[in-house]
Coordinates of C-alpha atoms in Angstrom, one line a residue:
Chain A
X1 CA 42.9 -48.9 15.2
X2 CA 39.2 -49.2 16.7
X3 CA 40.3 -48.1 19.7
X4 CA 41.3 -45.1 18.0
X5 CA 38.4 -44.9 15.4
X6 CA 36.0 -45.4 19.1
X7 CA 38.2 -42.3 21.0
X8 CA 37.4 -40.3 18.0
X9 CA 33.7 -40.7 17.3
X10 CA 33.4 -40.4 20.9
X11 CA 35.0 -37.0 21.6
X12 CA 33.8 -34.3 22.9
X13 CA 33.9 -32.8 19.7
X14 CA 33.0 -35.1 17.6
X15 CA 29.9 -35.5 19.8
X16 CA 29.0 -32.1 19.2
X17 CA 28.9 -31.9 16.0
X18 CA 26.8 -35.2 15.7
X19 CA 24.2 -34.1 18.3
X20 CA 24.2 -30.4 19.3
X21 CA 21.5 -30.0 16.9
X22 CA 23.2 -26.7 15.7
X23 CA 22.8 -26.0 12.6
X24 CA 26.2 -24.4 12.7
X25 CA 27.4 -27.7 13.8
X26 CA 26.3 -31.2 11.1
X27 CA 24.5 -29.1 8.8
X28 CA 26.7 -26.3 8.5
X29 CA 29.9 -28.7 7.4
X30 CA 27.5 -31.1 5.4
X31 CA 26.8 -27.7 3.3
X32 CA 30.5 -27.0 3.1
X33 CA 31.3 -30.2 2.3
X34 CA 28.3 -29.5 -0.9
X35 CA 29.7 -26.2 -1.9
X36 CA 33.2 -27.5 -1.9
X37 CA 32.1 -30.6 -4.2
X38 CA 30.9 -28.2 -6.8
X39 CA 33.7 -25.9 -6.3
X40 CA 36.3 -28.6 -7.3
X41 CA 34.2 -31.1 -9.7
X42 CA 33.1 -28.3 -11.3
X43 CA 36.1 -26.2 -11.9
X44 CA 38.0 -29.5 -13.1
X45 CA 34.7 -29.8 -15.3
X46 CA 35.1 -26.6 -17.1
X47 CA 38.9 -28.0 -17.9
X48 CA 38.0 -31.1 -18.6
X49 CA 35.1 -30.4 -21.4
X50 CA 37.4 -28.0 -23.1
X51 CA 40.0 -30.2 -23.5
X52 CA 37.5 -32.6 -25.2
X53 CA 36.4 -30.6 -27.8
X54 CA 33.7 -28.1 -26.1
X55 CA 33.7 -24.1 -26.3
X56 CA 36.1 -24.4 -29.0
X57 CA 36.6 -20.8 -29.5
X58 CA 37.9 -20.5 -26.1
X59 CA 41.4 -20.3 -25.4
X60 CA 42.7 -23.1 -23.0
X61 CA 45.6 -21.1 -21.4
X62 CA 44.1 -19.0 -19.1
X63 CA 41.9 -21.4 -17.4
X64 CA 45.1 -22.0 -15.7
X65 CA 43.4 -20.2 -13.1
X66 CA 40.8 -22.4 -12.2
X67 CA 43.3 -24.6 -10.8
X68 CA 43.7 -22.4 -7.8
X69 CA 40.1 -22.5 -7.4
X70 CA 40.2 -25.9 -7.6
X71 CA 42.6 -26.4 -4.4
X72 CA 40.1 -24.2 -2.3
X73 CA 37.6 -26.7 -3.2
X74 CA 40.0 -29.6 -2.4
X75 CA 40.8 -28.2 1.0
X76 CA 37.1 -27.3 2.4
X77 CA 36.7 -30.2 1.1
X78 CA 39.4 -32.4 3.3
X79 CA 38.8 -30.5 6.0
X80 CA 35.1 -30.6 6.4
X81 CA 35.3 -34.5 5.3
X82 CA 37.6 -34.8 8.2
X83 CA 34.9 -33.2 10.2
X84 CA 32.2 -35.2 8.9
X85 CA 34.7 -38.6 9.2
X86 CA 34.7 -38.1 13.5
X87 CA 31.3 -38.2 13.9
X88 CA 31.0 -41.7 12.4
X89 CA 34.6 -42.8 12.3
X90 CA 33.7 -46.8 14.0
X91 CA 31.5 -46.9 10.8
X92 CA 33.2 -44.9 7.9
X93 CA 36.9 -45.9 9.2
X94 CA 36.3 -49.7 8.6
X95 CA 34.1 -49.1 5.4
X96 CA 35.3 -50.5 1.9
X97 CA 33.4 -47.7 0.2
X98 CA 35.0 -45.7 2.0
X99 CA 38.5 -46.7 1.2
X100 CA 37.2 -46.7 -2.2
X101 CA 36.1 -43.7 -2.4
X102 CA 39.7 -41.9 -0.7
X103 CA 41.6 -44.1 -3.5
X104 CA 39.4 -42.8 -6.5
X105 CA 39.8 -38.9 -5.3
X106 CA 43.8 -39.5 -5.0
X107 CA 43.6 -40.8 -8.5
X108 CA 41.6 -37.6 -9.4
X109 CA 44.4 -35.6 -7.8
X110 CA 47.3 -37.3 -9.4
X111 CA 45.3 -36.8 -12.8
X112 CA 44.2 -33.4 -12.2
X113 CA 48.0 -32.6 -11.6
X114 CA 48.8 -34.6 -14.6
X115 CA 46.7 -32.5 -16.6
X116 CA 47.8 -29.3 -15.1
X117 CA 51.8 -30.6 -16.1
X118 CA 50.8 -31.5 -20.1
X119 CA 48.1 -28.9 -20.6
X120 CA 49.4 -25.9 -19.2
X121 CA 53.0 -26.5 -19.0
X122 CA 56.0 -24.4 -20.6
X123 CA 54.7 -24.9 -23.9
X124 CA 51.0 -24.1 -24.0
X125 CA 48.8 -27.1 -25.8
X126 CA 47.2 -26.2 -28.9
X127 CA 43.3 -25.6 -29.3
X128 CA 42.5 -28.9 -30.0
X129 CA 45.1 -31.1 -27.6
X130 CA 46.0 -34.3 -28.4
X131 CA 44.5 -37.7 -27.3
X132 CA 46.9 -38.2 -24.7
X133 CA 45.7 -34.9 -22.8
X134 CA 41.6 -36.1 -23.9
X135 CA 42.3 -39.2 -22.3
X136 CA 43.2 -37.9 -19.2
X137 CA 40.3 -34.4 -19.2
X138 CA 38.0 -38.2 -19.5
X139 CA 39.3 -40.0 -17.1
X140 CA 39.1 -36.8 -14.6
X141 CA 35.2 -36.6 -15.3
X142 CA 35.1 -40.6 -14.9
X143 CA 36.9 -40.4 -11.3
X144 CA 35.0 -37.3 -10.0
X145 CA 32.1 -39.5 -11.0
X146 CA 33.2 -42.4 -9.6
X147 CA 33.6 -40.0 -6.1
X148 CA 30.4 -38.9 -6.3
X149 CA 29.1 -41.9 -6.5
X150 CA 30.9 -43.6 -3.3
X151 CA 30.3 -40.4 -1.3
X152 CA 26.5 -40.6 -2.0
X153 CA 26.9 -44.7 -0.9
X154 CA 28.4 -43.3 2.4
X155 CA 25.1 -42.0 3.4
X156 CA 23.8 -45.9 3.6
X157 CA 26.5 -47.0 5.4
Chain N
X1 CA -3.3 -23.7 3.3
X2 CA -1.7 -26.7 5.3
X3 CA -4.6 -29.1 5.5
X4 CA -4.8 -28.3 1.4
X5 CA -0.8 -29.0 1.0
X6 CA -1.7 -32.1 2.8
X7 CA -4.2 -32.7 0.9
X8 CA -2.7 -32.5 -2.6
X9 CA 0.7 -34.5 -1.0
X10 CA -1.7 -37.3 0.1
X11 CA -3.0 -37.5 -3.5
X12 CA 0.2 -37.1 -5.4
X13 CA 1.8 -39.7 -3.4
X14 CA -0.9 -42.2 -4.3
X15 CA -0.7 -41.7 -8.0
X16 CA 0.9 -45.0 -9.6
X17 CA 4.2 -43.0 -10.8
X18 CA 4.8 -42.0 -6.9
X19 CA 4.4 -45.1 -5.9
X20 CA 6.8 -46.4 -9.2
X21 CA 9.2 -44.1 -7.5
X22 CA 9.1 -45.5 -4.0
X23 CA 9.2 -49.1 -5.6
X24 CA 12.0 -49.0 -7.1
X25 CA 15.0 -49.4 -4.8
X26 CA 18.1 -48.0 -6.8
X27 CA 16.1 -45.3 -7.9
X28 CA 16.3 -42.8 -5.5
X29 CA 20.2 -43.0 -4.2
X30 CA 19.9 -43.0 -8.3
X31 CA 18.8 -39.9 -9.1
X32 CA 21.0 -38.5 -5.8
X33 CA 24.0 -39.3 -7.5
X34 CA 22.3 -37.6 -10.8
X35 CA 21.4 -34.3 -8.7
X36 CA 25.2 -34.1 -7.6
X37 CA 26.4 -34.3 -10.2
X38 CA 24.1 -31.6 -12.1
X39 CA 24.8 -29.5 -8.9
X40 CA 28.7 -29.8 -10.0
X41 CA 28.2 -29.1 -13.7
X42 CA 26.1 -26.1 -13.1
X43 CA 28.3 -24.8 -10.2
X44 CA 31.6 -24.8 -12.3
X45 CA 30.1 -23.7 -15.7
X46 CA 28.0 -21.4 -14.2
X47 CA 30.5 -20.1 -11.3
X48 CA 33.0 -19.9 -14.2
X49 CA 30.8 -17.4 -16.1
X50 CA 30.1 -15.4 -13.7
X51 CA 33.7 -14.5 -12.3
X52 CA 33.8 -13.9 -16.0
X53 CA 31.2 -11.1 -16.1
X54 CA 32.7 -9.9 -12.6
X55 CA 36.0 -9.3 -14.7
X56 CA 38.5 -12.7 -14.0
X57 CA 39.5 -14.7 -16.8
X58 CA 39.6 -11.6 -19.3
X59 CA 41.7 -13.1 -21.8
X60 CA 38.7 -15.3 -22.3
X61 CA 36.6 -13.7 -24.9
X62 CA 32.9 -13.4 -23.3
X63 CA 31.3 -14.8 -26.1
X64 CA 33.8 -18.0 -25.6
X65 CA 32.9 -17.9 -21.9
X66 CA 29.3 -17.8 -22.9
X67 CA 29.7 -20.8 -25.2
X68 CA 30.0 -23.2 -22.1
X69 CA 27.0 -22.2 -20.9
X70 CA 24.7 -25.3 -22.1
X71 CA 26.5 -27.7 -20.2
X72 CA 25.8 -25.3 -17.1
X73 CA 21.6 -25.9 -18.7
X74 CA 22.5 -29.2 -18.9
X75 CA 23.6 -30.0 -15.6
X76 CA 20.8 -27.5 -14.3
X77 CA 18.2 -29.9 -16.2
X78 CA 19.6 -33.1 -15.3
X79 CA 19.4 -31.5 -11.2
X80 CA 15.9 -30.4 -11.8
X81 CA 14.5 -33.5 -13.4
X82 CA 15.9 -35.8 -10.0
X83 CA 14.4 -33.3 -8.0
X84 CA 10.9 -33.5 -9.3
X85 CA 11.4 -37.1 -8.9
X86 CA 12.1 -36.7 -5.1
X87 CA 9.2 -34.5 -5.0
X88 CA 7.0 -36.4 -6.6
X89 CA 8.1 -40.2 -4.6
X90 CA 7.8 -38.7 -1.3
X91 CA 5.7 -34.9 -1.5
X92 CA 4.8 -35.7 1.9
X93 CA 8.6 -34.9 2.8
X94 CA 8.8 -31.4 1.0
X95 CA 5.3 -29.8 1.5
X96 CA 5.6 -28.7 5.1
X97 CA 9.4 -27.9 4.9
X98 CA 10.1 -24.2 5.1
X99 CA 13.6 -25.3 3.9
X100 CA 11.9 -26.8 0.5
X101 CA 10.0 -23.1 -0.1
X102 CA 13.3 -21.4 0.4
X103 CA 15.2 -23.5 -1.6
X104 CA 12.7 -22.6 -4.3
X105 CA 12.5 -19.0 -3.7
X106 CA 16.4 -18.8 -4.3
X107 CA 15.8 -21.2 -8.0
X108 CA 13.1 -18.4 -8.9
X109 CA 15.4 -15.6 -8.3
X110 CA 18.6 -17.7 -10.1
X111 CA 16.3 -18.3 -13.1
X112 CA 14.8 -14.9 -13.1
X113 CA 18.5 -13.1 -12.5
X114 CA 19.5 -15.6 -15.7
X115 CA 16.4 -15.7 -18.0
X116 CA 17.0 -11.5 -17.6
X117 CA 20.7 -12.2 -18.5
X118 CA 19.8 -14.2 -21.6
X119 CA 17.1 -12.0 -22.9
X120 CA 18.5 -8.7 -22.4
X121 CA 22.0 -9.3 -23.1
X122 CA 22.4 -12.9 -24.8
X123 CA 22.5 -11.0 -28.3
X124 CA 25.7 -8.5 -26.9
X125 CA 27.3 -11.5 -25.6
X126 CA 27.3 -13.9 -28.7
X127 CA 29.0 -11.3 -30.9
X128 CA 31.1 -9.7 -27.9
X129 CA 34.7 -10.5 -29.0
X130 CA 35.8 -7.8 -25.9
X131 CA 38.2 -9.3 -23.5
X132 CA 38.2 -6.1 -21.1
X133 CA 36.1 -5.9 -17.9
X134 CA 32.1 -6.2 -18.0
X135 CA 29.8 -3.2 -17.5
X136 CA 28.1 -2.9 -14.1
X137 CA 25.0 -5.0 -15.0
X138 CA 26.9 -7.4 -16.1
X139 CA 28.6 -7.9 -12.6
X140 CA 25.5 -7.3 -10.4
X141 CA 23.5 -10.2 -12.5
X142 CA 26.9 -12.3 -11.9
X143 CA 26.8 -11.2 -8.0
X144 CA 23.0 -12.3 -7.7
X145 CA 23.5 -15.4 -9.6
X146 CA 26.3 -16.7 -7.2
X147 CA 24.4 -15.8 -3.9
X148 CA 21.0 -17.0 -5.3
X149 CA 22.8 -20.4 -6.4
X150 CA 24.7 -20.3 -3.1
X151 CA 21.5 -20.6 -0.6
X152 CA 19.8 -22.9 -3.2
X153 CA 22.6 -25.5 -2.2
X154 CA 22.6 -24.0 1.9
X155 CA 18.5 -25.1 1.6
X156 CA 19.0 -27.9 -0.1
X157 CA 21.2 -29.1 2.4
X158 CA 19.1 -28.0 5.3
X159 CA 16.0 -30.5 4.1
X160 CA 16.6 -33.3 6.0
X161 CA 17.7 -31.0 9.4
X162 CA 14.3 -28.3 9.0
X163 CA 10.8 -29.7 9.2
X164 CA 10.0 -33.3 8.7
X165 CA 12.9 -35.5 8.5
X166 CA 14.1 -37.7 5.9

């Protein structure tokens, strides 16, 4: 597994983007990676408040569409965290946080899909949702909290 | 002009709440975690109102749209009080970066593009129960607001790779 983790932070690629000094190369992704973070937190935000209780005079049904958005996020997301994972991979590959961190955003996942399933199934939810679909708009904003939090500890690693 | 930015970083930076800043060590990665997450509330309330204005999400009423907008403030405020407190811990870091002065020039426009948003058209939109496209205005301020917000976050981003380093 360190072999692997070593072969991967040492690539040619990987070595590129760590010291090329482009700013198409490390900033560039770290900017993506940014813009993505919004792009998803803040999408599944928008749901999430609603849910609870805020903008009460909007209907829930059509934010449907945010989901959508939501994936783009996710996937410039992956992608450019996979980009920014070579270029320390010895470090962030054997990191708890790290691990931590990839658990709590496959828990947002599962509840962001969980959400899309009871909120905006067959039969739409009413205005003001029931506890079971609150519970889960909190614990959303709790996990994307939580991720922010362990991807801001990866800088000090 | 550089020896004075110098001049007025040196000072700020000796003043007892810089140096309360620096002194604390959970305060900065703190207020990080704080400016992220302010840069996600005002991203997705404020992204979400403008592809409003630029016609999605028409079978939200615009005044219903518009009703979300303090948690975009919110997260807006809660991003601009962390960044003050980065500015003032470590001014030294920020004075001589051409990234920092971008990354300012693109906030003035954003709250210029909004403050004109609010003032001229804040009244239409509280009342507006339409759920049909936006007038032209309405879609250019949304246009500037996403770019403007856009390279806010690119300079941002840039400050540690432009100018002095972190």
């Amino acid at each position: 597994m360190m072999d692997f983790l070593a072969a991967l932070e040492s690539s040619e690629f990987a070595s590129w983007l760590r010291e090329s000094g482009s700013i198409w190369a490390y900033p560039a992704v770290l900017t993506l990676h940014t813009l993505g973070l919004g792009v998803l937190v803040g999408a599944s935000a928008v749901i999430d408040l609603r849910l609870l209780g805020a903008a009460p005079h909007m209907p829930i049904e059509p934010l449907r569409r945010l989901f959508p958005i939501m994936w783009a996020g996710f996937w410039i997301n992956a992608v450019s965290g996979a980009l920014l994972f070579v270029t320390d991979a010895t470090t962030k590959g054997t990191t708890t946080v790290f691990m931590a961190k990839l658990g709590i955003i496959v828990l947002a996942v599962i509840v962001v899909a969980t959400i899309k399933r009871s909120a905006f199934g067959h039969t739409p939810v009413s205005s003001n949702p029931p506890m079971s679909v609150k519970a889960l708009a909190a614990a959303s904003l709790a996990l994307w909290l939580a991720a922010i939090i362990t991807g801001r500890y990866m800088a000090y690693v | 002009m550089h020896a004075m930015l110098d001049a007025m970083a040196t000072w700020l930076r000796a003043t007892q709440v810089s140096e309360a800043i620096r002194d604390l060590p959970w305060l900065w990665p703190a207020c990080e975690i704080a400016h992220f997450v302010g840069l996600s509330l005002l991203v997705g309330v404020i992204g979400f109102f403008d592809l409003r204005l630029l016609g999605a999400f028409r079978r939200v009423p615009l005044h219903a749209a518009w009703s979300l907008v303090p948690w975009g403030k919110l997260g807006f405020a809660i991003s601009a009080a962390t960044g003050v407190t980065f500015f003032v811990g470590a001014p030294d870091q920020y004075v001589n970066n051409v990234a920092f002065y971008a990354k300012l020039a693109f906030l003035l426009i954003a709250g210029v593009n909004a403050a004109a948003f609010e003032i001229f058209y804040g009244g239409t939109v509280k009342t507006s129960v339409a759920t049909d496209a936006t007038p032209t205005a309405f879609r250019a301020i949304a246009i500037v607001s996403i770019v403007s917000w856009f390279f806010v976050i690119y300079w941002g981003r840039m400050l540690p790779f432009v100018g002095n380093a972190f």
